[in-house]
Short mmCIF file of C-alpha atoms in Angstrom, two decimals:
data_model
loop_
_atom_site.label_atom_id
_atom_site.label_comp_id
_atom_site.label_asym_id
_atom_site.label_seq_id
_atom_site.Cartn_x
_atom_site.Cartn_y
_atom_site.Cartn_z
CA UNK A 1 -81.66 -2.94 -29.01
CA UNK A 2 -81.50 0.35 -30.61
CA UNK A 3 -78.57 2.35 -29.88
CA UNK A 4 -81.18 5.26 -29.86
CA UNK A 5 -82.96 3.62 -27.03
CA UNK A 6 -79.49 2.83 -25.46
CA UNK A 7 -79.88 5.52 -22.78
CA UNK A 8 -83.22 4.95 -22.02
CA UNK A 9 -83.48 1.54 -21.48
CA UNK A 10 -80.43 1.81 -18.97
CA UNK A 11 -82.91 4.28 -17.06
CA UNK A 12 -85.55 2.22 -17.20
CA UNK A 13 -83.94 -0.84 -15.83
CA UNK A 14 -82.81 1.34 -12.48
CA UNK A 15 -86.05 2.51 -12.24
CA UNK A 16 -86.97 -1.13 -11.62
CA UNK A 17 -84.45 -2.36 -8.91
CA UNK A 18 -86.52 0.65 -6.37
CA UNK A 19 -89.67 -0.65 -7.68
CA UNK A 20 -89.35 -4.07 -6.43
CA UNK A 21 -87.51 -2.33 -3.23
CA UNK A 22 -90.59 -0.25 -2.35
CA UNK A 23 -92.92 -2.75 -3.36
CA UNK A 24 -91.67 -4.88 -0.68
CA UNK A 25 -90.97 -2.68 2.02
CA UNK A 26 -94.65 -0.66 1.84
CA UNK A 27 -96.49 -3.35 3.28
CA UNK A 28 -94.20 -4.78 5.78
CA UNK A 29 -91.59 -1.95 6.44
CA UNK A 30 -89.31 -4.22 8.55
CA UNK A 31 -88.28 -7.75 8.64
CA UNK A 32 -90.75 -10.18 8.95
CA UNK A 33 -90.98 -12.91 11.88
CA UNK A 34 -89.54 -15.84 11.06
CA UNK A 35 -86.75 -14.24 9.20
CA UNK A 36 -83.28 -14.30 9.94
CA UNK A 37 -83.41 -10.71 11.88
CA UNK A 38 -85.88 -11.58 13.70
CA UNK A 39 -84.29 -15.32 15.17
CA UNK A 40 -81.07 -12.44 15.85
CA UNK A 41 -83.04 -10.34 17.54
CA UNK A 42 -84.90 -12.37 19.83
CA UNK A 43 -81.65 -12.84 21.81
CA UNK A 44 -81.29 -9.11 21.98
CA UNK A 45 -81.46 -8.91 25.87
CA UNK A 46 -77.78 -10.98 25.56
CA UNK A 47 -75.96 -8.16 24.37
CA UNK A 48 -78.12 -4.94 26.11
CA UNK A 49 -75.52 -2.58 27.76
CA UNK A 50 -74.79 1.19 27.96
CA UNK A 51 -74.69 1.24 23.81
CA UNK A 52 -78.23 0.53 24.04
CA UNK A 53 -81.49 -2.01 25.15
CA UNK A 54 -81.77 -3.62 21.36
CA UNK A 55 -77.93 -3.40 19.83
CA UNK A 56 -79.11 -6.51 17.42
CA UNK A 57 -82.11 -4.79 16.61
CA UNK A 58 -80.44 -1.71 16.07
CA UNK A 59 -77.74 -3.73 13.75
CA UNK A 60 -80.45 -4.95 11.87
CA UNK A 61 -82.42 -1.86 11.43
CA UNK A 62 -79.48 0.21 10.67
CA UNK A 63 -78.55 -0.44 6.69
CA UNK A 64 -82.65 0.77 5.83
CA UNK A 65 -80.79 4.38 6.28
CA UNK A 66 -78.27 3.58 3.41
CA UNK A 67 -80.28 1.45 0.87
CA UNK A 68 -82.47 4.84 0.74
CA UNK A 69 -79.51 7.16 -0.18
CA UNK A 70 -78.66 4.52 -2.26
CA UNK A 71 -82.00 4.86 -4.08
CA UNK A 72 -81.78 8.49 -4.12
CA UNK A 73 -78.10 7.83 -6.18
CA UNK A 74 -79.76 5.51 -8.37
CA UNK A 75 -82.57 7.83 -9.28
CA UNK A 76 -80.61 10.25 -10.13
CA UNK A 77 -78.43 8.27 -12.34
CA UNK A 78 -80.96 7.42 -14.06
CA UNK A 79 -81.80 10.83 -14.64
CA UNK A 80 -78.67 11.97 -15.73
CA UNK A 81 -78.72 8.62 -18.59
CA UNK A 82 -81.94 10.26 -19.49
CA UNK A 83 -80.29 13.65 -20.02
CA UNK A 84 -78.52 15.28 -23.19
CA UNK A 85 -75.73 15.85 -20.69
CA UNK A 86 -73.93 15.22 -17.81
CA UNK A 87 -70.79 13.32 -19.50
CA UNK A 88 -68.89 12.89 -16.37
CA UNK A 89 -71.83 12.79 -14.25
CA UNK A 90 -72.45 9.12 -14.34
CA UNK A 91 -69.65 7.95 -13.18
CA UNK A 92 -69.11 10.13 -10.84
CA UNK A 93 -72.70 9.14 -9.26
CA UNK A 94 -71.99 5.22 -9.72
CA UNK A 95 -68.48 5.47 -7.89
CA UNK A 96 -70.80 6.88 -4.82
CA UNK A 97 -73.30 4.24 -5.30
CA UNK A 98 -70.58 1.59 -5.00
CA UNK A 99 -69.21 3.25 -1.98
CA UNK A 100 -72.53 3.80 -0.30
CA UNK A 101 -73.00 -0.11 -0.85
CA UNK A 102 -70.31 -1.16 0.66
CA UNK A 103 -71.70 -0.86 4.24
CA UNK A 104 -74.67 -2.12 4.21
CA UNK A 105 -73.58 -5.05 2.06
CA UNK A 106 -71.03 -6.23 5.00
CA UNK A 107 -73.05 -5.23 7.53
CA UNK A 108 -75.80 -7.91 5.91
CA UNK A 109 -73.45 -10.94 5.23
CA UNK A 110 -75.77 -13.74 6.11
CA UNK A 111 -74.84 -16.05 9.33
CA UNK A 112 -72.85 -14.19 11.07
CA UNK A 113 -75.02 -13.90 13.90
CA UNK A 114 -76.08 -11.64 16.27
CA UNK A 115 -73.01 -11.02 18.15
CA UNK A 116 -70.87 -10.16 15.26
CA UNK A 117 -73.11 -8.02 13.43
CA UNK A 118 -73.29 -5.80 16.30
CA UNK A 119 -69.85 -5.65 16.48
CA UNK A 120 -69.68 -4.29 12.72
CA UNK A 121 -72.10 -2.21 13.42
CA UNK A 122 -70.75 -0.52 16.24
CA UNK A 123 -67.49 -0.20 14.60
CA UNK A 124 -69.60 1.89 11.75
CA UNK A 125 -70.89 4.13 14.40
CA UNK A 126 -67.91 4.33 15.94
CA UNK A 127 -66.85 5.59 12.46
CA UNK A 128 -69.40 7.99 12.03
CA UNK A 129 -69.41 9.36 15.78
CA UNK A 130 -65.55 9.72 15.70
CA UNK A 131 -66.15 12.34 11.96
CA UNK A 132 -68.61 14.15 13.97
CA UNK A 133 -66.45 14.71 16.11
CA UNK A 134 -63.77 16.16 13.98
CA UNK A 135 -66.09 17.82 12.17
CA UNK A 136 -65.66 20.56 14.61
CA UNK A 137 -61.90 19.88 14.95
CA UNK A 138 -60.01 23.14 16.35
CA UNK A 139 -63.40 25.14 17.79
CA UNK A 140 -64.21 25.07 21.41
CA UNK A 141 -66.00 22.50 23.05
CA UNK A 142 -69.86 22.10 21.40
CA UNK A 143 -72.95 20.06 21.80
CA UNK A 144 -72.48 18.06 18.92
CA UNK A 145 -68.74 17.25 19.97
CA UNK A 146 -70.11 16.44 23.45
CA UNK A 147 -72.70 13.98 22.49
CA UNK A 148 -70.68 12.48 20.34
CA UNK A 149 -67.81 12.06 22.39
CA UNK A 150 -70.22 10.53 25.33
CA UNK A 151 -71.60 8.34 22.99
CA UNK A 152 -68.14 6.88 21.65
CA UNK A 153 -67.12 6.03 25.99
CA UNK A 154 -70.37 4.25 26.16
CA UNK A 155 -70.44 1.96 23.67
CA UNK A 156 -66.68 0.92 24.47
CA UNK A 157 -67.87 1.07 27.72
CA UNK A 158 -70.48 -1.69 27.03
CA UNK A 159 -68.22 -3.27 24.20
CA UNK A 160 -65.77 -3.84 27.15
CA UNK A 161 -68.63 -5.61 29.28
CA UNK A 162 -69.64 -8.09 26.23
CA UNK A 163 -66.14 -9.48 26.20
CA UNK A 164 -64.90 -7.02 23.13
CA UNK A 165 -61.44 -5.96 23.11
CA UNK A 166 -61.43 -2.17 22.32
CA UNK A 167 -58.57 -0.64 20.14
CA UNK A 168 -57.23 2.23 19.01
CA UNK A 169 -59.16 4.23 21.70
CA UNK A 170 -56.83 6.73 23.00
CA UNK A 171 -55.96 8.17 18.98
CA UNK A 172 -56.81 11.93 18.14
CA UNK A 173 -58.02 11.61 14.47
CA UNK A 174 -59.10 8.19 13.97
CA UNK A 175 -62.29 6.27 15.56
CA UNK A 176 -61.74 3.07 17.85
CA UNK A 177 -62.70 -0.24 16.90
CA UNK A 178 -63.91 -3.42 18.41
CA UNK A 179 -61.62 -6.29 17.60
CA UNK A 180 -61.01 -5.72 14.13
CA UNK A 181 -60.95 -3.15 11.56
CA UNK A 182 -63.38 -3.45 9.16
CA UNK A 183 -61.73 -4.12 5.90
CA UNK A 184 -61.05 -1.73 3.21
CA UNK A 185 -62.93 -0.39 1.04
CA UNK A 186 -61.53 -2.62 -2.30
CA UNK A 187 -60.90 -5.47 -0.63
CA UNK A 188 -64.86 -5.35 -0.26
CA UNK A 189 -65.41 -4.46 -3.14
CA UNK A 190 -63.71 -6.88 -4.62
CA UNK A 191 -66.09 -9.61 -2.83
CA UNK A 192 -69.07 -7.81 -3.44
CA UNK A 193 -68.86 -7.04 -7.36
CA UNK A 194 -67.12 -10.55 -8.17
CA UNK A 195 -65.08 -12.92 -6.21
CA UNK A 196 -64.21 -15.16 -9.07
CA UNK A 197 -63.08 -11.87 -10.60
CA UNK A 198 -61.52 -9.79 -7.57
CA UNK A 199 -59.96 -7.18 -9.66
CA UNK A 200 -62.91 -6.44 -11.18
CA UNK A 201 -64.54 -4.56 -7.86
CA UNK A 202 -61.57 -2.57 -7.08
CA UNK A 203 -61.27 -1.31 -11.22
CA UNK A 204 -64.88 -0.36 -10.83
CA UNK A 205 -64.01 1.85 -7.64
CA UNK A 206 -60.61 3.28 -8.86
CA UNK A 207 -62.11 4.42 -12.20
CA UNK A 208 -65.06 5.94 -10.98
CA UNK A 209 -62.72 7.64 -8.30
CA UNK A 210 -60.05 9.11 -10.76
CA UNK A 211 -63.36 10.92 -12.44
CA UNK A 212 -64.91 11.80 -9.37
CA UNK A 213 -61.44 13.42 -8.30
CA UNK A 214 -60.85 14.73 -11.47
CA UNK A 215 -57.63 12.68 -12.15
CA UNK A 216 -56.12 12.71 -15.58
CA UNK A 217 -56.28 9.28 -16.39
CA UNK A 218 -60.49 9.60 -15.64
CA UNK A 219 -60.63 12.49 -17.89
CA UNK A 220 -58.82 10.88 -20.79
CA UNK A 221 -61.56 8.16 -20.58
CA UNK A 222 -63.99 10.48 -22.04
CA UNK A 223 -60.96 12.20 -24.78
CA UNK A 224 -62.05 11.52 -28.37
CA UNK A 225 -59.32 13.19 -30.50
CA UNK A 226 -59.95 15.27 -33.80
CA UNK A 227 -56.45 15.51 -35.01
CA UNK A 228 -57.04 19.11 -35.34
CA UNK A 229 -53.87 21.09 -33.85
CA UNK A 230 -54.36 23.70 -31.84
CA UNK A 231 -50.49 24.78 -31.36
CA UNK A 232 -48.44 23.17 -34.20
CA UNK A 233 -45.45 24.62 -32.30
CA UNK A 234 -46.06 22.46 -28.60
CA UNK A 235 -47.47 19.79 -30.84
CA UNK A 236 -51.25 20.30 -29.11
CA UNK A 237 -54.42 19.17 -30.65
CA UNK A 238 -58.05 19.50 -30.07
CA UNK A 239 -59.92 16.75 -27.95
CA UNK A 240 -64.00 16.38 -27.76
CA UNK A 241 -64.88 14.94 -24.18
CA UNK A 242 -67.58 13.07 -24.55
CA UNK A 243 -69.05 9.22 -23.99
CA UNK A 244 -71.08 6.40 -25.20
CA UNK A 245 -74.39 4.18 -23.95
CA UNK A 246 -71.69 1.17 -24.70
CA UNK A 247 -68.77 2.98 -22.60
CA UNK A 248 -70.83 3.77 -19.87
CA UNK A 249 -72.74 0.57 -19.40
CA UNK A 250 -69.46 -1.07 -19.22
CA UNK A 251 -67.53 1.53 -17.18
CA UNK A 252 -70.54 2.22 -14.53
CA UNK A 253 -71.40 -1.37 -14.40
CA UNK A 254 -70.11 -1.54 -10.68
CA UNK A 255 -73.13 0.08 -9.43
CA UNK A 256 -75.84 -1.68 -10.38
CA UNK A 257 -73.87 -4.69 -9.65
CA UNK A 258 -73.31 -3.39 -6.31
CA UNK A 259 -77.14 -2.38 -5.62
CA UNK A 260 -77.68 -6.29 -6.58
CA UNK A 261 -75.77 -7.76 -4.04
CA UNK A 262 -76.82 -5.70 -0.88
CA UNK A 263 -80.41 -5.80 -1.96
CA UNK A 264 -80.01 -9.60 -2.37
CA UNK A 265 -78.37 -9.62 1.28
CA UNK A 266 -81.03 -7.35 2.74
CA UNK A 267 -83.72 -9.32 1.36
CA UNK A 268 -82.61 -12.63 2.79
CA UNK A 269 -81.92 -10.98 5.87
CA UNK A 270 -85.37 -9.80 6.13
CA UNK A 271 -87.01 -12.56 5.15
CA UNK A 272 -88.27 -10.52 1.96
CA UNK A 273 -90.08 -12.71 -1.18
CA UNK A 274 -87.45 -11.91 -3.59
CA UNK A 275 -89.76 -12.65 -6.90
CA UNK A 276 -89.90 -9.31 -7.80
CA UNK A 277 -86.27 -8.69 -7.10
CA UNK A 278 -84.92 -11.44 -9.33
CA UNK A 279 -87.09 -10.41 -12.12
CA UNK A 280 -85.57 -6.63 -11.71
CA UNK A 281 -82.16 -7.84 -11.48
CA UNK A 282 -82.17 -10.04 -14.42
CA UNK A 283 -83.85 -6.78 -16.67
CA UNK A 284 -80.66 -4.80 -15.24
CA UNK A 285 -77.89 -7.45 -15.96
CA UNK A 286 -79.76 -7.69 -19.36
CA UNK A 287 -79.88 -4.22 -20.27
CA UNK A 288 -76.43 -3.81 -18.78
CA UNK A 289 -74.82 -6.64 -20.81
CA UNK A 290 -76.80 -6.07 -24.05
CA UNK A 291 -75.88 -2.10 -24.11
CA UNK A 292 -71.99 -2.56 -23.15
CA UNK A 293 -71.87 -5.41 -25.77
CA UNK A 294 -70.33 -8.15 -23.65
CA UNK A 295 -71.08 -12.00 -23.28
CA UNK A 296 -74.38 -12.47 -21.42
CA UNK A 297 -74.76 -14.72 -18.88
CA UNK A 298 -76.76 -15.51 -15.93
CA UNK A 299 -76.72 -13.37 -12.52
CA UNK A 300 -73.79 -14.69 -10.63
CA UNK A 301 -74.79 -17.00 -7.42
CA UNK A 302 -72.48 -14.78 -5.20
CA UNK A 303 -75.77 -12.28 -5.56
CA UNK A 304 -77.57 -14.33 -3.82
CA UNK A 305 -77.09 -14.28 0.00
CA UNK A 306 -77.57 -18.50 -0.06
CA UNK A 307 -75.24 -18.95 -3.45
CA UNK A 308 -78.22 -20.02 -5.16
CA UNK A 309 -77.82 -18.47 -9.13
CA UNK A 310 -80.13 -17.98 -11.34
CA UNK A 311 -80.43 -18.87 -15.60
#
């Protein structure tokens, strides 16, 4: 590959994880019977309560929302590959990819079974509720507060009734939760990029976030130096900031990666054909691997939601 074509081709091969997305979602657009969603959610009358009449259904419904913001992120990291510039940009955008994974990809884990996943995914409304709520931290008492506040007492409420212990209930600025916390963001990470590999999630998600945040150690990523001084007296010299196809195939790897694994999860869950899938994730891996200039291999089996890999 070209090092001209470089930037496209790492477009092109995003373009083609939402085409196999939206190729299988148009004619179904839901999980299909027979499928591990629907086995969960006929037993959804089990756990009905003041959260809601279909809390599995709901659970299972609920990371559709994500996977399209996460399509909307890839897009437009594509774009910005496409584009003359953007340096930082990329990063920046697959940092929020990987973090906008992370949810749905845990809230997916295959087997769990219908009682825990709506415990996970009441703990991520519980989340979400408990920010809306201090989203209007410090004004007087408003609709939005309100609702959300009522809606945070009935779903312990009903957690309570199901036999889950409810925690944390009675702090000002941080949400309850039902049992457990859900881990942190690296230490998912770290499963979801590579297991075999843990450090290699967390890198992904601490670079990207030292750009994002504008951290000095990002920014030097993108320093080439020119050994030009600027002040002989302080001893300063003149730095481009710019990057490569190679850096940033290697260095924005994460999200792709990450896209892989919850789409793999979601697909499985759904009872999806994955054909189209497999053939977009090996193209990505591919590209990925033959841009950044690193060993190829096969797609790791801890994409696939049964730990089945493929050459």
């Amino acid at each position: 590959m070209r090092i001209a074509d470089a930037w496209a081709e790492l477009a092109r091969s995003l373009d083609g994880l939402r085409v196999a997305f939206y190729e299988s979602y148009e004619p179904v657009h839901g999980f299909l019977p027979g499928s591990p969603a629907s086995d969960e959610c006929s037993r959804d009358a089990t756990l009905a309560g003041t959260w809601g009449t279909s809390p599995v259904r709901d659970a299972n419904i609920a990371p559709l929302s994500p996977l399209l913001v996460l399509f909307d992120h890839l897009d437009t990291l594509a774009s910005v590959f496409r584009s003359p510039g953007g340096v930082t940009a990329s990063h920046t955008l697959a940092r929020a990819i990987l973090d906008i994974a992370i949810g749905p990809w845990y809230l997916l884990e295959p087997g769990i079974g219908e009682r825990e996943r709506v415990r996970r995914y009441m703990n991520l409304r519980l989340q979400s509720l408990k920010e809306q709520v201090q989203l209007e931290a410090g004004s007087d008492s408003t609709a939005i507060r309100d609702h959300s506040t009522d809606r945070i007492a009935l779903i312990t409420k009903a957690a309570r009734a199901h036999g889950f212990e409810v925690r944390r209930e009675g702090d000002r600025y941080r949400a309850p939760y039902l049992d457990s916390q859900m881990p942190s963001t690296t230490s998912l990470a770290a499963e979801m990029i590579a297991p075999q590999a843990p450090t290699l999630g967390p890198l992904f998600w601490r670079m990207g976030s030292a750009i994002a945040h504008g951290q000095h150690h990002g920014i030097s990523m993108f320093f080439e130096r020119q050994d030009l001084a600027v002040d002989p007296a302080h001893g300063d010299a003149a730095v481009r900031i710019q990057t490569s196809s190679k850096d940033t195939a290697l260095r924005c790897g994460g999200a792709p990666l990450a896209v892989i694994a919850t789409l793999g999860r979601f697909f499985a869950q759904y009872g999806w054909d994955a054909t189209k899938l497999r053939a977009a994730e090996a193209d990505v891996i591919d590209v990925c691997q033959t841009v950044a200039g690193v060993q190829k291999s096969g797609i790791p089996g801890t994409f696939r939601a049964k730990g089945s890999a493929s050459a």
